[in-house]
Short mmCIF file of N, CA, C and O in Angstrom, two decimals:
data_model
loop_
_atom_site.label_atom_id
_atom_site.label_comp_id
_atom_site.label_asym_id
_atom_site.label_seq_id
_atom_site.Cartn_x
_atom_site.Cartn_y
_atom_site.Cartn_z
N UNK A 1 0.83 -1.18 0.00
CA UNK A 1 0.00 0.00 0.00
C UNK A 1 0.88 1.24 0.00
O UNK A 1 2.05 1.30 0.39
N UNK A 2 0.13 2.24 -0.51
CA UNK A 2 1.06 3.27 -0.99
C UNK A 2 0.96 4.10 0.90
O UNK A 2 -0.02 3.99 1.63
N UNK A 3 2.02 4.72 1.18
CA UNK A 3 2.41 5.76 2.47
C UNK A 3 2.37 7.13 1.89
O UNK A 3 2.31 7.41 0.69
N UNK A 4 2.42 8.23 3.28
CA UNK A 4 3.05 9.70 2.63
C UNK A 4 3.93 9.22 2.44
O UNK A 4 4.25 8.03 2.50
N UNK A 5 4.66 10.47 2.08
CA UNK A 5 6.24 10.50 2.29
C UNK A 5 6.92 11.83 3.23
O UNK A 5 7.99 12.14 3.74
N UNK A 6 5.14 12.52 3.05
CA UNK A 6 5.38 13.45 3.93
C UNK A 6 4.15 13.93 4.95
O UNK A 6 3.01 13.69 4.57
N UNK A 7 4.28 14.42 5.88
CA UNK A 7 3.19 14.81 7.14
C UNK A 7 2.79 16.01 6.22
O UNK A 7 3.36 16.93 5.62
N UNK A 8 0.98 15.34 6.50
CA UNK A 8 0.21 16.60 5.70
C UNK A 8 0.13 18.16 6.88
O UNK A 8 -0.35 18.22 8.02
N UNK A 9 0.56 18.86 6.35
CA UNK A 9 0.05 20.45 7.32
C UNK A 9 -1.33 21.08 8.13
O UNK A 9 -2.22 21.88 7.83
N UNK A 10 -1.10 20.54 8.93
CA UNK A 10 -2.09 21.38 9.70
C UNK A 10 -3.05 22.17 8.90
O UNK A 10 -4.26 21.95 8.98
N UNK A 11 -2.54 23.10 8.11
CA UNK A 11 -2.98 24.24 7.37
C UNK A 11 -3.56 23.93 6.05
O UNK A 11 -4.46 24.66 5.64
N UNK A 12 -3.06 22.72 5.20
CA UNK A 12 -3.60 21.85 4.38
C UNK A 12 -5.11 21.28 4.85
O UNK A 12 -6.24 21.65 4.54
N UNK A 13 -4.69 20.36 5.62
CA UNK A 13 -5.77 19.77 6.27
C UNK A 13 -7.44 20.90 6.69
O UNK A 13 -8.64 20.80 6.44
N UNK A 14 -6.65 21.80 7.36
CA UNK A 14 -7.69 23.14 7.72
C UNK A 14 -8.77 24.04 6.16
O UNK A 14 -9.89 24.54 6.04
N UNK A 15 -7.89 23.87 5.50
CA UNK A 15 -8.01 24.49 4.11
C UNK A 15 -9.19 23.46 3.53
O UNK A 15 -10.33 23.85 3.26
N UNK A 16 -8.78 22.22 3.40
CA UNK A 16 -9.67 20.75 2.61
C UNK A 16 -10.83 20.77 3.45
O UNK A 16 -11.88 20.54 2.85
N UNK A 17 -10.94 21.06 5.13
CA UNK A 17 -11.96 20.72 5.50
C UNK A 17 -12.74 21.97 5.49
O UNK A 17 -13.96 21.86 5.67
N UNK A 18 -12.34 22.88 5.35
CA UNK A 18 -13.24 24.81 5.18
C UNK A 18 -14.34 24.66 4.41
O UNK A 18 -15.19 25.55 4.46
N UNK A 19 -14.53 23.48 3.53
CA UNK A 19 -16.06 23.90 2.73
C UNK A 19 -17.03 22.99 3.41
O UNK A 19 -18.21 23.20 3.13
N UNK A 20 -16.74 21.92 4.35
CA UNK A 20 -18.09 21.68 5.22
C UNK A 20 -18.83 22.37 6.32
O UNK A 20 -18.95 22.11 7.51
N UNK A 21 -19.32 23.36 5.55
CA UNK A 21 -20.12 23.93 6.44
C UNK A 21 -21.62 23.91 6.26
O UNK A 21 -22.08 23.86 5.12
N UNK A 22 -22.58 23.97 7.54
CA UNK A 22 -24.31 23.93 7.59
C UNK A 22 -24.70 25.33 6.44
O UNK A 22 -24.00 26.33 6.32
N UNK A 23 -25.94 25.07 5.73
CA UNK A 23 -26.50 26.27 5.53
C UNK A 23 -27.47 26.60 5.95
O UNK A 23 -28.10 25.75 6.58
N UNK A 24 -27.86 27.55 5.85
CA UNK A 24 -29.29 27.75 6.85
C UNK A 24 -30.40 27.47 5.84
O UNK A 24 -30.29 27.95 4.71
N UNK A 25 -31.52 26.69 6.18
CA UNK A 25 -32.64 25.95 5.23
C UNK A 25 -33.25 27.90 5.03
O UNK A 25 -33.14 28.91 5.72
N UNK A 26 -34.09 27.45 3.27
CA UNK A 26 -34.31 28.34 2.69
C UNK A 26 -35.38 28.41 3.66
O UNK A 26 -35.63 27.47 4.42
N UNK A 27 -36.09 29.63 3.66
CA UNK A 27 -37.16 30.30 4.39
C UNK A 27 -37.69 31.17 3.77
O UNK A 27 -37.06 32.11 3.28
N UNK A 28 -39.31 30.96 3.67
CA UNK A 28 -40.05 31.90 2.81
C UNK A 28 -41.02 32.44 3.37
O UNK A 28 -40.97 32.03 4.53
N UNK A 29 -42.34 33.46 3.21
CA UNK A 29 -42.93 33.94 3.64
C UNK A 29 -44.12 33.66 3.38
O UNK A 29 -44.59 34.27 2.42
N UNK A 30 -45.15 32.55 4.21
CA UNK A 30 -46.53 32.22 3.50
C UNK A 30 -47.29 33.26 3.23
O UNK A 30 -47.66 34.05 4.09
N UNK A 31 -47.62 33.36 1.82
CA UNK A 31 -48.55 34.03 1.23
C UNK A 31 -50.23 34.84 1.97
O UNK A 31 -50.79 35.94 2.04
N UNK A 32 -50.43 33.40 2.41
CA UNK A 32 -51.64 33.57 3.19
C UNK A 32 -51.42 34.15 4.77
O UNK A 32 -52.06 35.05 5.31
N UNK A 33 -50.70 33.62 5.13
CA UNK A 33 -50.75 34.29 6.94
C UNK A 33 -49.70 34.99 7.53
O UNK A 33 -49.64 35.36 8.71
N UNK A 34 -48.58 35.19 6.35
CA UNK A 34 -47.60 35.97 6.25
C UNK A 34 -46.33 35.58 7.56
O UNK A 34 -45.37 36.22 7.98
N UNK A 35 -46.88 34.28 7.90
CA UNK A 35 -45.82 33.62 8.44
C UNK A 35 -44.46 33.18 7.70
O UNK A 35 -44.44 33.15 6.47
N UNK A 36 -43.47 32.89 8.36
CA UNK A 36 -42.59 32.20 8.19
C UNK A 36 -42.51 30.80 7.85
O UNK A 36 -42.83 30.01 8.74
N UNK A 37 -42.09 30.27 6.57
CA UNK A 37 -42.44 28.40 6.86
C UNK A 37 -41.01 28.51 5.66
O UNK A 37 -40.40 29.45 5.17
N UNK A 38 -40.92 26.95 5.54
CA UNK A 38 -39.92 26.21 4.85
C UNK A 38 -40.18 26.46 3.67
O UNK A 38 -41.29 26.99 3.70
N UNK A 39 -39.69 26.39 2.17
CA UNK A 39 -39.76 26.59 1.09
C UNK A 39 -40.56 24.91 0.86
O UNK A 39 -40.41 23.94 1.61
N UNK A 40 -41.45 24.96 -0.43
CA UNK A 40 -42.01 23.81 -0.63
C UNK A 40 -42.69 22.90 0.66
O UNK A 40 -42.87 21.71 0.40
N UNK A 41 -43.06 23.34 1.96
CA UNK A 41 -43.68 22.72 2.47
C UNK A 41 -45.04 23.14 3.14
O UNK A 41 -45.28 24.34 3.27
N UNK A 42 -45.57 22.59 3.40
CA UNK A 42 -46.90 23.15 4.22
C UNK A 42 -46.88 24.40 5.27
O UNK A 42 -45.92 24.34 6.04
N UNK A 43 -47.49 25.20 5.42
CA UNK A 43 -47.22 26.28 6.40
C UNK A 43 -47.83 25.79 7.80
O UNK A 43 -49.00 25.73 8.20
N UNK A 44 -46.55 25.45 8.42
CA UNK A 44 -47.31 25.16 9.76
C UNK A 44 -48.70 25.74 10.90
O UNK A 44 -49.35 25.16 11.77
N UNK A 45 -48.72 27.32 10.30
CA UNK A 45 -49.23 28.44 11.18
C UNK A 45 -51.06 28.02 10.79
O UNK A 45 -52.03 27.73 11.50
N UNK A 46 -50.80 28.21 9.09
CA UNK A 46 -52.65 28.07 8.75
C UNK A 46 -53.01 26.31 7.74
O UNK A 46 -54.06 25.93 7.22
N UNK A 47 -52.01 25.82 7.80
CA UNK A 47 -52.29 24.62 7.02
C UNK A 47 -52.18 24.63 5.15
O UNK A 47 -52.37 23.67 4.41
N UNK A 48 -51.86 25.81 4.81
CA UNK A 48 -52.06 25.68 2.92
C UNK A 48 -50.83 25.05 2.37
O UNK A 48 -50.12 24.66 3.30
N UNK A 49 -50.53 24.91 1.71
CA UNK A 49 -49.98 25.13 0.76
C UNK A 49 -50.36 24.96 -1.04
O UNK A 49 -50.93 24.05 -1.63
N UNK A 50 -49.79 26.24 -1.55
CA UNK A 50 -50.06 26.51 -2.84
C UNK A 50 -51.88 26.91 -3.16
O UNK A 50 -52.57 26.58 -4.12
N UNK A 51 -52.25 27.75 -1.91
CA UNK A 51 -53.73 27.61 -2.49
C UNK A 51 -54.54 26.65 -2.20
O UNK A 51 -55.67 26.73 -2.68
N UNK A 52 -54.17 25.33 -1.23
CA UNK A 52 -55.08 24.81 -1.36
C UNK A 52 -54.77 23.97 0.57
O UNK A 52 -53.74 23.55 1.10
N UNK A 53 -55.84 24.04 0.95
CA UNK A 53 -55.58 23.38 2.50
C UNK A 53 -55.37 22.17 2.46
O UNK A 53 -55.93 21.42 1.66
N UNK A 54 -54.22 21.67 3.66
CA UNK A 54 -53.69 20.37 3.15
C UNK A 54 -54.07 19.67 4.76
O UNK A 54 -54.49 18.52 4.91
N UNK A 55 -53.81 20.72 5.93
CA UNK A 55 -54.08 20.66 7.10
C UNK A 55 -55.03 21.65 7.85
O UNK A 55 -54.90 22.86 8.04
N UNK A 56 -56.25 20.59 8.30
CA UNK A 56 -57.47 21.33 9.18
C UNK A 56 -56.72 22.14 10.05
O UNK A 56 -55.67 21.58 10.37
N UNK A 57 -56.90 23.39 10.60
CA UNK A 57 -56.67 23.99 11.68
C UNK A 57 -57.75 24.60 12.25
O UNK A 57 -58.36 25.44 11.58
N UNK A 58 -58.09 24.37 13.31
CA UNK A 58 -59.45 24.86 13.89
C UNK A 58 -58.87 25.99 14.66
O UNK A 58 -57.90 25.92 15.43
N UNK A 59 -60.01 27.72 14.19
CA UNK A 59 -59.70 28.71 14.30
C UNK A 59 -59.90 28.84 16.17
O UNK A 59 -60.96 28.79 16.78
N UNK A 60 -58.22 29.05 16.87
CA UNK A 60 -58.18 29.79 18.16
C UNK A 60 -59.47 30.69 18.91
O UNK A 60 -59.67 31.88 18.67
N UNK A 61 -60.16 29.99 19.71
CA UNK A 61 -61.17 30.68 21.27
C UNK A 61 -60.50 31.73 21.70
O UNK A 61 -59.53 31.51 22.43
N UNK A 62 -60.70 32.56 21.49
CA UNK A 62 -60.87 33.74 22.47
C UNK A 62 -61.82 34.03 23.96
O UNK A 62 -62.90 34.32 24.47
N UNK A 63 -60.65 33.74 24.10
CA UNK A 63 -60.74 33.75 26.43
C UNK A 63 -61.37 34.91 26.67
O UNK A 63 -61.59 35.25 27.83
#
C-alpha cells in the first residue's frame, strides 16, 4: 500500500476541510398568513400550501 512520504500540514488539512459547512434551510414567507415556513412545504401556522388546504386547523377561542 502506498504511504506519505510526507506529514500533511495542519494548514492543508484546515483548508480541505473549510467547505463543510451547515446552511441555513431556505425560508419563505406564506402568502396567506404571512408567516414564516420552509420553502415547498406546508405552512405550519394556517395549514395551505399553494392555495389549497392540506391541514385542518381549527380557528383559536378567544378567552
Amino acid at each position: 500500500m502506498a504511504n506519505p512520504k510526507h506529514k500533511t500540514p495542519k494548514a492543508k488539512t484546515g483548508s480541505r476541510r473549510s467547505q463543510w459547512k451547515l446552511s441555513l434551510p431556505a425560508i419563505s414567507e406564506c402568502p396567506r398568513c404571512r408567516q414564516p415556513k420552509m420553502t415547498h412545504r406546508v405552512c405550519p401556522n394556517c395549514g395551505y400550501y399553494k392555495d389549497l388546504e392540506v391541514i385542518k386547523k381549527e380557528a383559536k377561542k378567544a378567552k
